[in-house]
Backbone as CSV, one residue per row, in Angstrom:
resi,resn,N_x,N_y,N_z,CA_x,CA_y,CA_z,C_x,C_y,C_z
1,MET,0.840,-1.201,0.000,0.000,0.000,0.000,0.873,1.248,0.000
2,LEU,0.373,2.265,-0.660,1.090,3.536,-0.763,0.466,4.569,0.158
3,LEU,1.308,5.284,0.883,0.891,6.457,1.651,1.428,7.686,0.932
4,ALA,0.528,8.532,0.447,0.915,9.772,-0.226,0.544,10.949,0.660
5,ILE,1.489,11.884,0.824,1.292,13.032,1.724,1.585,14.322,0.968
6,ASP,0.627,15.228,0.979,0.787,16.544,0.360,0.711,17.602,1.456
7,ILE,1.856,18.198,1.779,1.920,19.216,2.833,1.762,20.581,2.189
8,GLY,0.598,21.188,2.376,0.324,22.499,1.810,0.382,23.584,2.863
9,ASN,0.233,24.823,2.436,0.316,25.945,3.370,-0.850,25.992,4.352
10,SER,-2.024,25.521,3.926,-3.195,25.548,4.792,-3.566,24.178,5.340
11,ASN,-3.420,23.154,4.509,-3.815,21.801,4.910,-2.756,20.772,4.534
12,ILE,-2.746,19.696,5.289,-1.962,18.510,4.944,-2.962,17.438,4.537
13,VAL,-2.866,16.988,3.297,-3.769,15.972,2.780,-2.961,14.697,2.565
14,PHE,-3.463,13.585,3.048,-2.759,12.326,2.856,-3.766,11.204,2.646
15,GLY,-3.336,10.200,1.871,-4.252,9.120,1.539,-3.527,7.809,1.354
16,ILE,-4.314,6.734,1.374,-3.818,5.375,1.200,-4.340,4.820,-0.126
17,HIS,-3.408,4.310,-0.955,-3.772,3.685,-2.223,-3.379,2.215,-2.161
18,ASP,-4.310,1.331,-2.555,-4.070,-0.109,-2.403,-3.633,-0.781,-3.705
19,SER,-3.129,0.018,-4.649,-2.682,-0.414,-5.983,-3.820,-0.462,-6.987
20,GLU,-5.065,-0.275,-6.516,-6.211,-0.204,-7.413,-6.987,1.095,-7.259
21,LYS,-7.096,1.581,-6.041,-7.898,2.782,-5.790,-7.447,3.431,-4.486
22,TRP,-7.905,4.668,-4.298,-7.686,5.361,-3.031,-8.716,4.850,-2.042
23,VAL,-8.244,4.226,-0.980,-9.162,3.601,-0.029,-9.474,4.495,1.157
24,HIS,-8.628,5.495,1.404,-8.895,6.408,2.522,-8.117,7.701,2.309
25,GLU,-8.699,8.786,2.761,-8.055,10.097,2.627,-8.369,10.930,3.863
26,TRP,-7.384,11.717,4.300,-7.551,12.580,5.464,-7.065,13.990,5.132
27,ARG,-7.579,14.955,5.851,-7.169,16.355,5.702,-7.059,16.961,7.089
28,ILE,-5.876,17.501,7.412,-5.680,18.155,8.701,-5.075,19.543,8.451
29,LEU,-5.178,20.402,9.454,-4.620,21.745,9.333,-3.095,21.698,9.368
30,THR,-2.482,22.528,8.567,-1.028,22.672,8.603,-0.635,23.575,9.760
31,VAL,0.205,23.072,10.642,0.724,23.864,11.761,2.250,23.745,11.716
32,PRO,2.926,24.738,11.136,4.381,24.638,10.932,5.188,24.418,12.202
33,ASP,4.668,24.856,13.349,5.426,24.743,14.594,5.249,23.404,15.300
34,LYS,4.375,22.556,14.806,4.184,21.249,15.429,5.456,20.414,15.292
35,THR,5.726,19.610,16.300,6.921,18.758,16.301,6.629,17.412,15.644
36,ALA,7.697,16.658,15.385,7.550,15.311,14.832,6.702,14.444,15.760
37,ASP,6.889,14.579,17.063,6.121,13.783,18.020,4.635,14.102,17.945
38,GLU,4.315,15.389,17.797,2.905,15.780,17.722,2.247,15.246,16.453
39,TYR,2.950,15.344,15.331,2.394,14.801,14.086,2.316,13.281,14.142
40,GLU,3.251,12.641,14.841,3.195,11.185,14.959,1.937,10.739,15.691
41,VAL,1.552,11.473,16.736,0.328,11.144,17.468,-0.881,11.230,16.541
42,ILE,-0.941,12.286,15.737,-2.073,12.483,14.820,-2.106,11.386,13.765
43,PHE,-0.966,11.144,13.110,-0.927,10.151,12.042,-1.195,8.746,12.572
44,ARG,-0.591,8.402,13.702,-0.806,7.056,14.252,-2.279,6.846,14.578
45,SER,-2.912,7.860,15.146,-4.325,7.751,15.500,-5.194,7.558,14.261
46,LEU,-4.968,8.370,13.226,-5.802,8.291,12.029,-5.525,7.032,11.224
47,LEU,-4.249,6.661,11.132,-3.885,5.518,10.292,-4.204,4.165,10.932
48,THR,-4.563,4.167,12.196,-4.908,2.906,12.861,-6.333,2.912,13.399
49,ASN,-7.121,3.901,13.025,-8.452,4.058,13.605,-9.382,2.898,13.264
50,THR,-9.461,2.539,11.985,-10.333,1.438,11.571,-9.523,0.255,11.044
51,VAL,-8.508,0.558,10.248,-7.585,-0.461,9.724,-6.180,-0.028,10.099
52,ASP,-5.330,-0.973,10.461,-3.962,-0.616,10.837,-3.114,-0.457,9.568
53,TYR,-3.223,0.731,8.960,-2.466,0.997,7.745,-0.965,1.109,8.013
54,VAL,-0.592,1.412,9.236,0.831,1.524,9.562,1.546,0.215,9.233
55,GLU,0.895,-0.902,9.491,1.491,-2.209,9.225,1.449,-2.584,7.747
56,LYS,0.555,-1.947,6.980,0.341,-2.338,5.586,1.117,-1.483,4.586
57,VAL,1.500,-0.267,4.967,2.161,0.650,4.036,3.559,0.141,3.687
58,ASP,3.833,0.041,2.375,5.172,-0.366,1.946,5.829,0.654,1.017
59,ARG,5.117,1.759,0.740,5.689,2.866,-0.033,5.148,4.180,0.517
60,ILE,5.997,5.194,0.536,5.579,6.516,1.012,6.149,7.567,0.070
61,VAL,5.320,8.536,-0.305,5.778,9.654,-1.120,5.269,10.944,-0.480
62,VAL,6.142,11.952,-0.431,5.828,13.193,0.274,6.128,14.397,-0.609
63,SER,5.160,15.309,-0.697,5.359,16.619,-1.314,5.135,17.675,-0.250
64,SER,5.998,18.696,-0.229,5.830,19.764,0.759,6.195,21.110,0.157
65,VAL,5.313,22.096,0.378,5.635,23.482,0.044,5.883,24.280,1.317
66,VAL,6.056,23.550,2.428,6.356,24.161,3.723,7.695,23.577,4.186
67,PRO,8.817,24.172,3.781,10.131,23.577,4.026,10.407,23.233,5.486
68,GLN,9.927,24.066,6.414,10.247,23.823,7.821,9.575,22.565,8.372
69,LEU,8.602,22.007,7.644,7.950,20.791,8.119,8.597,19.513,7.597
70,LEU,9.478,19.629,6.621,10.063,18.421,6.041,10.851,17.607,7.067
71,ARG,11.620,18.294,7.892,12.414,17.570,8.894,11.506,16.861,9.893
72,ALA,10.469,17.568,10.368,9.543,16.963,11.326,8.863,15.743,10.721
73,PHE,8.466,15.840,9.454,7.783,14.716,8.816,8.738,13.559,8.545
74,THR,9.962,13.857,8.178,10.940,12.794,7.972,11.171,12.026,9.270
75,GLU,11.294,12.760,10.376,11.487,12.110,11.674,10.250,11.300,12.060
76,MET,9.068,11.885,11.827,7.823,11.205,12.167,7.659,9.916,11.375
77,LEU,7.929,9.976,10.070,7.774,8.798,9.216,8.811,7.728,9.554
78,ASP,10.030,8.142,9.894,11.060,7.187,10.304,10.665,6.455,11.581
79,SER,9.930,7.146,12.439,9.498,6.534,13.689,8.326,5.569,13.480
80,LEU,7.420,5.921,12.552,6.217,5.126,12.337,6.440,3.933,11.411
81,PHE,7.306,4.114,10.401,7.439,3.112,9.345,8.891,2.645,9.206
82,THR,9.050,1.482,8.594,10.395,0.980,8.294,10.815,1.356,6.880
83,VAL,9.839,1.729,6.027,10.141,2.079,4.646,10.611,3.523,4.554
84,LYS,11.568,3.774,3.676,12.093,5.121,3.482,11.172,5.926,2.572
85,PRO,10.801,7.137,2.960,9.891,7.927,2.124,10.604,8.533,0.914
86,LEU,9.876,8.667,-0.182,10.348,9.401,-1.346,9.929,10.854,-1.174
87,ILE,10.892,11.764,-1.108,10.613,13.186,-0.978,10.682,13.804,-2.373
88,VAL,9.585,14.369,-2.831,9.543,14.944,-4.168,10.366,16.231,-4.201
89,GLY,11.280,16.324,-5.168,12.132,17.499,-5.307,12.869,17.450,-6.624
90,PRO,13.629,18.505,-6.942,14.291,18.623,-8.251,15.192,17.452,-8.616
91,GLU,15.781,16.786,-7.620,16.714,15.701,-7.927,16.036,14.511,-8.592
92,ILE,14.699,14.364,-8.446,14.020,13.223,-9.072,13.320,13.603,-10.383
93,TYR,13.267,14.888,-10.708,12.514,15.304,-11.895,13.020,14.674,-13.187
94,PRO,14.349,14.435,-13.348,14.799,13.788,-14.588,14.228,12.382,-14.793
95,MET,13.723,11.765,-13.733,13.142,10.426,-13.853,11.676,10.453,-14.279
96,LEU,11.080,11.642,-14.350,9.651,11.764,-14.645,9.411,12.016,-16.126
97,PRO,8.237,11.660,-16.630,7.890,11.928,-18.032,7.422,13.365,-18.236
98,LEU,8.064,14.287,-17.549,7.768,15.706,-17.659,9.061,16.474,-17.880
99,LYS,8.977,17.556,-18.614,10.091,18.488,-18.687,9.728,19.668,-17.800
100,VAL,10.540,19.890,-16.764,10.181,20.854,-15.721,10.905,22.179,-15.942
101,LEU,10.147,23.237,-16.052,10.685,24.582,-16.174,11.116,25.086,-14.798
102,ASN,12.345,25.599,-14.686,12.846,26.149,-13.416,12.569,25.205,-12.238
103,PRO,13.194,24.023,-12.208,12.867,23.001,-11.213,13.033,23.433,-9.762
104,TYR,13.908,24.424,-9.509,14.116,24.856,-8.124,13.155,25.973,-7.709
105,GLU,12.262,26.374,-8.608,11.305,27.426,-8.281,9.866,26.924,-8.213
106,ILE,9.537,25.921,-9.000,8.152,25.448,-9.062,7.838,24.566,-7.859
107,GLY,6.634,24.710,-7.315,6.228,23.929,-6.153,6.045,22.462,-6.491
108,THR,6.381,21.590,-5.548,6.257,20.156,-5.788,4.801,19.729,-5.956
109,ASP,3.866,20.476,-5.364,2.455,20.159,-5.564,2.044,20.400,-7.011
110,LEU,2.644,21.406,-7.645,2.332,21.683,-9.046,2.921,20.609,-9.956
111,ILE,4.065,20.043,-9.570,4.638,18.925,-10.308,3.681,17.728,-10.233
112,ALA,3.174,17.454,-9.038,2.234,16.340,-8.868,0.959,16.581,-9.675
113,ASN,0.424,17.790,-9.616,-0.762,18.124,-10.409,-0.507,17.900,-11.897
114,SER,0.659,18.331,-12.357,1.007,18.204,-13.776,1.104,16.739,-14.189
115,MET,1.707,15.915,-13.336,1.812,14.487,-13.619,0.428,13.869,-13.814
116,ALA,-0.475,14.156,-12.889,-1.803,13.555,-12.945,-2.606,14.064,-14.139
117,ALA,-2.524,15.366,-14.408,-3.291,15.938,-15.519,-2.781,15.429,-16.858
118,TYR,-1.444,15.384,-17.016,-0.884,14.932,-18.291,-1.175,13.448,-18.504
119,LYS,-1.130,12.663,-17.441,-1.479,11.246,-17.546,-2.937,11.094,-17.976
120,ARG,-3.788,11.965,-17.478,-5.220,11.868,-17.775,-5.534,12.269,-19.210
121,PHE,-4.929,13.370,-19.683,-5.279,13.903,-20.999,-4.282,13.519,-22.092
122,GLY,-2.995,13.442,-21.751,-1.987,13.118,-22.742,-1.807,14.173,-23.806
123,SER,-2.248,15.378,-23.498,-2.164,16.475,-24.470,-2.163,17.797,-23.709
124,LEU,-2.153,18.909,-24.448,-2.118,20.240,-23.854,-3.222,20.387,-22.807
125,CYS,-2.819,20.773,-21.596,-3.798,20.893,-20.517,-3.354,21.947,-19.502
126,THR,-4.323,22.450,-18.766,-4.076,23.430,-17.706,-4.738,22.965,-16.422
127,VAL,-3.975,22.984,-15.336,-4.507,22.641,-14.015,-4.769,23.929,-13.244
128,VAL,-5.997,24.097,-12.789,-6.351,25.230,-11.936,-6.486,24.701,-10.514
129,ASP,-5.607,25.146,-9.629,-5.595,24.662,-8.250,-6.053,25.788,-7.333
130,PHE,-7.226,25.588,-6.724,-7.801,26.587,-5.824,-7.336,26.306,-4.397
131,GLY,-6.099,26.678,-4.096,-5.545,26.471,-2.772,-5.310,27.795,-2.067
132,THR,-4.344,27.804,-1.141,-3.963,29.047,-0.477,-3.585,30.090,-1.519
133,ALA,-2.891,29.633,-2.550,-2.676,30.427,-3.756,-3.501,29.813,-4.872
134,LEU,-4.005,30.639,-5.756,-4.658,30.165,-6.970,-3.583,30.013,-8.034
135,THR,-3.418,28.796,-8.566,-2.383,28.564,-9.569,-2.991,27.958,-10.823
136,LEU,-2.452,28.359,-11.971,-2.784,27.741,-13.249,-1.486,27.240,-13.856
137,THR,-1.371,25.930,-14.011,-0.168,25.296,-14.541,-0.506,24.672,-15.884
138,THR,0.268,25.013,-16.910,-0.021,24.527,-18.261,1.066,23.573,-18.731
139,ILE,0.631,22.437,-19.269,1.536,21.380,-19.727,1.303,21.173,-21.220
140,SER,2.376,21.047,-21.988,2.280,20.931,-23.446,1.906,19.521,-23.878
141,ASP,1.678,19.366,-25.190,1.405,18.052,-25.762,2.536,17.075,-25.492
142,GLU,3.770,17.597,-25.362,4.949,16.755,-25.156,5.283,16.544,-23.690
143,GLY,4.446,17.051,-22.776,4.710,16.870,-21.353,5.637,17.898,-20.757
144,GLU,5.811,19.034,-21.423,6.645,20.106,-20.886,5.780,21.080,-20.094
145,ILE,6.210,21.368,-18.876,5.493,22.381,-18.088,5.882,23.744,-18.656
146,LEU,4.922,24.378,-19.326,5.199,25.612,-20.059,5.287,26.827,-19.145
147,GLY,4.548,26.800,-18.043,4.574,27.951,-17.137,3.402,27.930,-16.172
148,VAL,3.428,28.876,-15.264,2.446,28.936,-14.177,1.989,30.378,-13.984
149,SER,0.700,30.541,-13.681,0.170,31.831,-13.228,-0.229,31.684,-11.767
150,ILE,0.102,32.681,-10.950,-0.189,32.615,-9.510,-0.904,33.880,-9.063
151,ALA,-1.978,33.702,-8.298,-2.701,34.812,-7.674,-3.052,34.393,-6.243
152,PRO,-3.402,35.343,-5.384,-3.871,34.944,-4.049,-5.095,34.048,-4.163
153,GLY,-5.163,33.028,-3.328,-6.340,32.168,-3.328,-7.572,32.905,-2.839
154,LEU,-8.737,32.321,-3.079,-9.986,32.985,-2.692,-10.058,33.222,-1.193
155,LYS,-9.714,32.186,-0.403,-9.772,32.345,1.048,-8.716,33.331,1.525
156,THR,-7.556,33.329,0.870,-6.512,34.289,1.214,-6.996,35.703,0.964
157,ALA,-7.676,35.901,-0.176,-8.184,37.232,-0.515,-9.260,37.682,0.458
158,ILE,-10.185,36.805,0.773,-11.290,37.197,1.645,-10.801,37.447,3.070
159,LYS,-9.809,36.653,3.517,-9.258,36.879,4.860,-8.516,38.210,4.922
160,SER,-7.791,38.524,3.869,-7.083,39.796,3.826,-8.058,40.962,3.856
161,LEU,-9.135,40.818,3.118,-10.124,41.899,3.035,-10.873,42.076,4.348
162,THR,-11.418,40.986,4.893,-12.215,41.097,6.110,-11.349,41.354,7.335
163,GLY,-10.097,40.868,7.296,-9.206,41.069,8.430,-8.712,42.487,8.566
164,ASN,-8.733,43.246,7.481,-8.238,44.617,7.502,-9.331,45.662,7.307
165,THR,-10.584,45.201,7.347,-11.709,46.117,7.166,-12.716,45.855,8.271
166,ALA,-12.866,46.789,9.167,-13.612,46.560,10.400,-15.065,46.170,10.171
167,GLN,-15.702,46.713,9.139,-17.140,46.497,8.981,-17.488,45.345,8.033
168,LEU,-16.485,44.633,7.532,-16.767,43.523,6.623,-16.652,42.194,7.367
169,PRO,-17.717,41.391,7.358,-17.683,40.111,8.064,-17.043,39.025,7.215
170,SER,-16.628,37.931,7.869,-16.184,36.755,7.140,-17.407,36.086,6.530
171,VAL,-17.287,35.565,5.304,-18.457,35.016,4.617,-18.153,33.634,4.048
172,HIS,-19.233,32.890,3.808,-19.124,31.603,3.142,-18.943,31.857,1.651
173,LEU,-17.920,31.253,1.065,-17.624,31.512,-0.337,-18.471,30.620,-1.235
174,THR,-19.540,31.212,-1.739,-20.460,30.542,-2.649,-21.019,31.597,-3.595
175,PRO,-21.455,31.238,-4.795,-21.977,32.257,-5.714,-23.203,32.956,-5.137
176,PRO,-23.276,34.280,-5.252,-24.429,35.024,-4.751,-25.591,34.916,-5.740
177,PRO,-26.796,35.299,-5.315,-27.946,35.239,-6.237,-27.850,36.246,-7.375
178,SER,-27.040,37.269,-7.195,-26.916,38.295,-8.223,-25.558,38.961,-8.097
179,VAL,-25.033,39.452,-9.224,-23.802,40.234,-9.178,-24.017,41.542,-8.429
180,LEU,-25.276,41.972,-8.343,-25.627,43.193,-7.609,-25.874,42.825,-6.156
181,GLY,-24.834,42.850,-5.360,-24.970,42.481,-3.959,-25.858,43.447,-3.202
182,GLU,-26.953,42.943,-2.664,-27.894,43.803,-1.947,-27.620,43.869,-0.458
183,ASN,-26.643,43.084,-0.008,-26.200,43.168,1.384,-24.705,42.894,1.398
184,THR,-24.084,43.029,2.567,-22.630,42.913,2.642,-22.137,41.531,2.246
185,VAL,-22.824,40.485,2.717,-22.401,39.125,2.397,-22.449,38.884,0.893
186,HIS,-23.563,39.236,0.255,-23.699,39.039,-1.187,-22.727,39.917,-1.969
187,ALA,-22.443,41.091,-1.441,-21.483,41.985,-2.106,-20.087,41.367,-2.116
188,LEU,-19.681,40.763,-0.987,-18.383,40.094,-0.915,-18.351,38.860,-1.816
189,GLN,-19.416,38.093,-1.807,-19.483,36.917,-2.671,-19.429,37.313,-4.141
190,SER,-20.078,38.394,-4.484,-20.053,38.876,-5.868,-18.634,39.243,-6.284
191,GLY,-17.971,40.030,-5.455,-16.640,40.492,-5.813,-15.606,39.386,-5.832
192,VAL,-15.672,38.488,-4.846,-14.638,37.463,-4.731,-14.962,36.233,-5.582
193,VAL,-16.129,35.643,-5.392,-16.451,34.406,-6.119,-16.634,34.676,-7.612
194,LEU,-17.522,35.611,-7.945,-17.740,35.907,-9.365,-16.504,36.561,-9.976
195,GLY,-15.835,37.397,-9.196,-14.626,38.045,-9.702,-13.532,37.043,-10.015
196,TYR,-13.368,36.045,-9.142,-12.319,35.048,-9.382,-12.662,34.119,-10.543
197,SER,-13.940,33.850,-10.756,-14.291,33.053,-11.933,-13.903,33.804,-13.195
198,GLY,-14.081,35.123,-13.175,-13.658,35.937,-14.312,-12.147,35.962,-14.462
199,LEU,-11.436,36.005,-13.332,-9.970,35.995,-13.374,-9.468,34.706,-14.031
200,VAL,-10.026,33.564,-13.608,-9.604,32.279,-14.165,-9.907,32.217,-15.657
201,ASP,-11.115,32.582,-16.025,-11.496,32.512,-17.438,-10.671,33.465,-18.289
202,HIS,-10.362,34.644,-17.744,-9.555,35.598,-18.513,-8.146,35.065,-18.734
203,LEU,-7.554,34.468,-17.702,-6.218,33.888,-17.872,-6.229,32.756,-18.903
204,ILE,-7.288,31.961,-18.900,-7.372,30.885,-19.888,-7.585,31.455,-21.284
205,ASP,-8.350,32.533,-21.387,-8.473,33.220,-22.680,-7.101,33.651,-23.195
206,LEU,-6.299,34.249,-22.314,-4.957,34.688,-22.708,-4.087,33.501,-23.104
207,LEU,-4.205,32.390,-22.373,-3.459,31.184,-22.707,-3.829,30.686,-24.097
208,ARG,-5.128,30.627,-24.360,-5.596,30.145,-25.661,-5.060,31.021,-26.792
209,ASN,-5.064,32.336,-26.573,-4.567,33.253,-27.597,-3.065,33.093,-27.815
210,GLU,-2.316,32.958,-26.712,-0.864,32.870,-26.821,-0.416,31.533,-27.409
211,LEU,-1.109,30.460,-27.047,-0.719,29.134,-27.513,-1.298,28.805,-28.885
212,GLY,-2.336,29.531,-29.271,-3.009,29.215,-30.522,-3.719,27.881,-30.470
213,ASN,-4.087,27.474,-29.268,-4.729,26.183,-29.065,-5.545,26.253,-27.779
214,SER,-6.432,25.280,-27.588,-7.308,25.276,-26.414,-6.940,24.132,-25.486
215,PRO,-6.358,24.430,-24.336,-5.997,23.346,-23.418,-7.222,22.742,-22.740
216,GLU,-7.121,21.455,-22.446,-8.094,20.850,-21.537,-7.874,21.486,-20.171
217,VAL,-8.962,21.747,-19.443,-8.843,22.417,-18.151,-9.405,21.520,-17.056
218,ILE,-8.580,21.275,-16.033,-8.998,20.468,-14.893,-8.736,21.265,-13.620
219,ALA,-9.666,21.195,-12.681,-9.549,21.978,-11.449,-9.445,21.061,-10.241
220,THR,-8.732,21.542,-9.241,-8.618,20.824,-7.980,-8.528,21.850,-6.856
221,GLY,-8.517,21.384,-5.621,-8.449,22.314,-4.485,-9.816,22.525,-3.860
222,GLY,-9.800,23.049,-2.646,-11.000,23.142,-1.837,-12.192,23.821,-2.469
223,LEU,-11.975,24.873,-3.254,-13.091,25.642,-3.807,-13.331,25.354,-5.287
224,ALA,-12.727,24.299,-5.803,-12.905,23.969,-7.219,-14.372,23.711,-7.550
225,ASN,-15.075,23.028,-6.654,-16.481,22.714,-6.918,-17.373,23.949,-6.882
226,VAL,-16.917,25.006,-6.220,-17.684,26.256,-6.182,-17.508,27.032,-7.483
227,LEU,-16.274,27.073,-7.982,-15.973,27.888,-9.163,-16.269,27.184,-10.477
228,ALA,-16.136,25.869,-10.514,-16.304,25.142,-11.775,-17.654,25.415,-12.460
229,PRO,-18.780,25.431,-11.729,-20.062,25.628,-12.410,-20.232,27.007,-13.038
230,ILE,-19.444,27.988,-12.604,-19.607,29.335,-13.152,-18.428,29.735,-14.042
231,SER,-17.545,28.781,-14.324,-16.441,29.028,-15.244,-16.832,28.567,-16.639
232,ARG,-16.367,29.284,-17.652,-16.642,28.907,-19.038,-15.764,27.748,-19.501
233,TYR,-14.678,27.467,-18.778,-13.698,26.517,-19.279,-13.492,25.274,-18.422
234,ILE,-13.750,25.348,-17.136,-13.516,24.192,-16.272,-14.608,23.154,-16.514
235,ARG,-14.197,21.993,-16.980,-15.140,20.912,-17.258,-14.926,19.711,-16.344
236,VAL,-13.729,19.618,-15.763,-13.393,18.467,-14.924,-12.892,18.964,-13.577
237,VAL,-13.398,18.383,-12.497,-12.918,18.664,-11.139,-12.445,17.352,-10.534
238,ASP,-11.244,17.358,-9.985,-10.684,16.150,-9.357,-9.989,16.556,-8.062
239,GLN,-10.641,16.262,-6.944,-10.090,16.659,-5.658,-8.924,15.782,-5.217
240,GLN,-8.713,14.664,-5.903,-7.583,13.788,-5.572,-6.437,13.951,-6.562
241,LEU,-6.450,15.012,-7.346,-5.463,15.172,-8.413,-4.036,15.174,-7.881
242,THR,-3.779,15.916,-6.807,-2.417,16.008,-6.277,-1.951,14.667,-5.728
243,LEU,-2.808,13.987,-4.974,-2.437,12.668,-4.456,-2.196,11.689,-5.602
244,GLU,-3.040,11.748,-6.640,-2.859,10.855,-7.780,-1.542,11.149,-8.486
245,GLY,-1.190,12.420,-8.586,0.100,12.776,-9.166,1.258,12.239,-8.346
246,LEU,1.139,12.306,-7.037,2.184,11.751,-6.173,2.300,10.242,-6.360
247,ARG,1.166,9.572,-6.527,1.207,8.127,-6.786,1.956,7.830,-8.084
248,LEU,1.657,8.607,-9.116,2.326,8.405,-10.415,3.832,8.679,-10.310
249,ILE,4.187,9.699,-9.527,5.607,9.998,-9.315,6.298,8.828,-8.614
250,SER,5.639,8.273,-7.601,6.243,7.158,-6.867,6.427,5.938,-7.761
251,ASP,5.578,5.789,-8.779,5.701,4.678,-9.706,6.924,4.851,-10.627
252,CYS,7.352,6.112,-10.808,8.468,6.389,-11.723,9.822,6.358,-11.043
253,VAL,9.830,6.462,-9.733,11.092,6.654,-9.015,11.297,5.524,-8.004
254,THR,12.490,4.995,-7.971,12.868,3.990,-6.979,13.697,4.650,-5.890
255,VAL,13.251,4.515,-4.647,13.972,5.142,-3.515,15.252,4.370,-3.257
């Protein structure tokens, strides 16, 4: 069984794959100051709650965009498991069926997303990841990562706005009944939710014009299901895209 771990800025997502399907998935808050011992308590509890996955795992792959947590996770995994984890990073990229632009700058989660999307489509595609940052990663017909667009994520934007504006409340991010917000909540939803759908579609318009072609568009991340129905281009949503990419990476690399 494979244990795949994606350490993001807001959440740590990890799942178990039994060589046929994802059998379990968990999501916990990212706390950079937590120690290896604290994470070990959490992982041991979750991984042994119904089935003792600790005894069954024979492969581990880890992606992290939070560098200070890598040491804690390496120590935690060494304590829990006998198998050595595969840490996704530039040194393994030559083993992948991708050509990586600026390998020391691109996030490992975007590499995983690209692996899964290219495996799925096998042609020009763009991954829209609605995370702490909103990212659009485009992969060519030949598997080359052509480039990335980055903007603040929806929750990042709304927290920045409400946190620095005394009279604006925190709101649930969902499409409002009208672009004409008749109250504060609907006004925020109009500006952020509808505004971000326009941002995504506009960037894809620019991509289509620059490439002279129309990429397949796949979305992932917490708010993908909110934005997909109001986007002109998002047709596929896959919340396991990053984990699936990590699985594909682990299949290409021998630790």
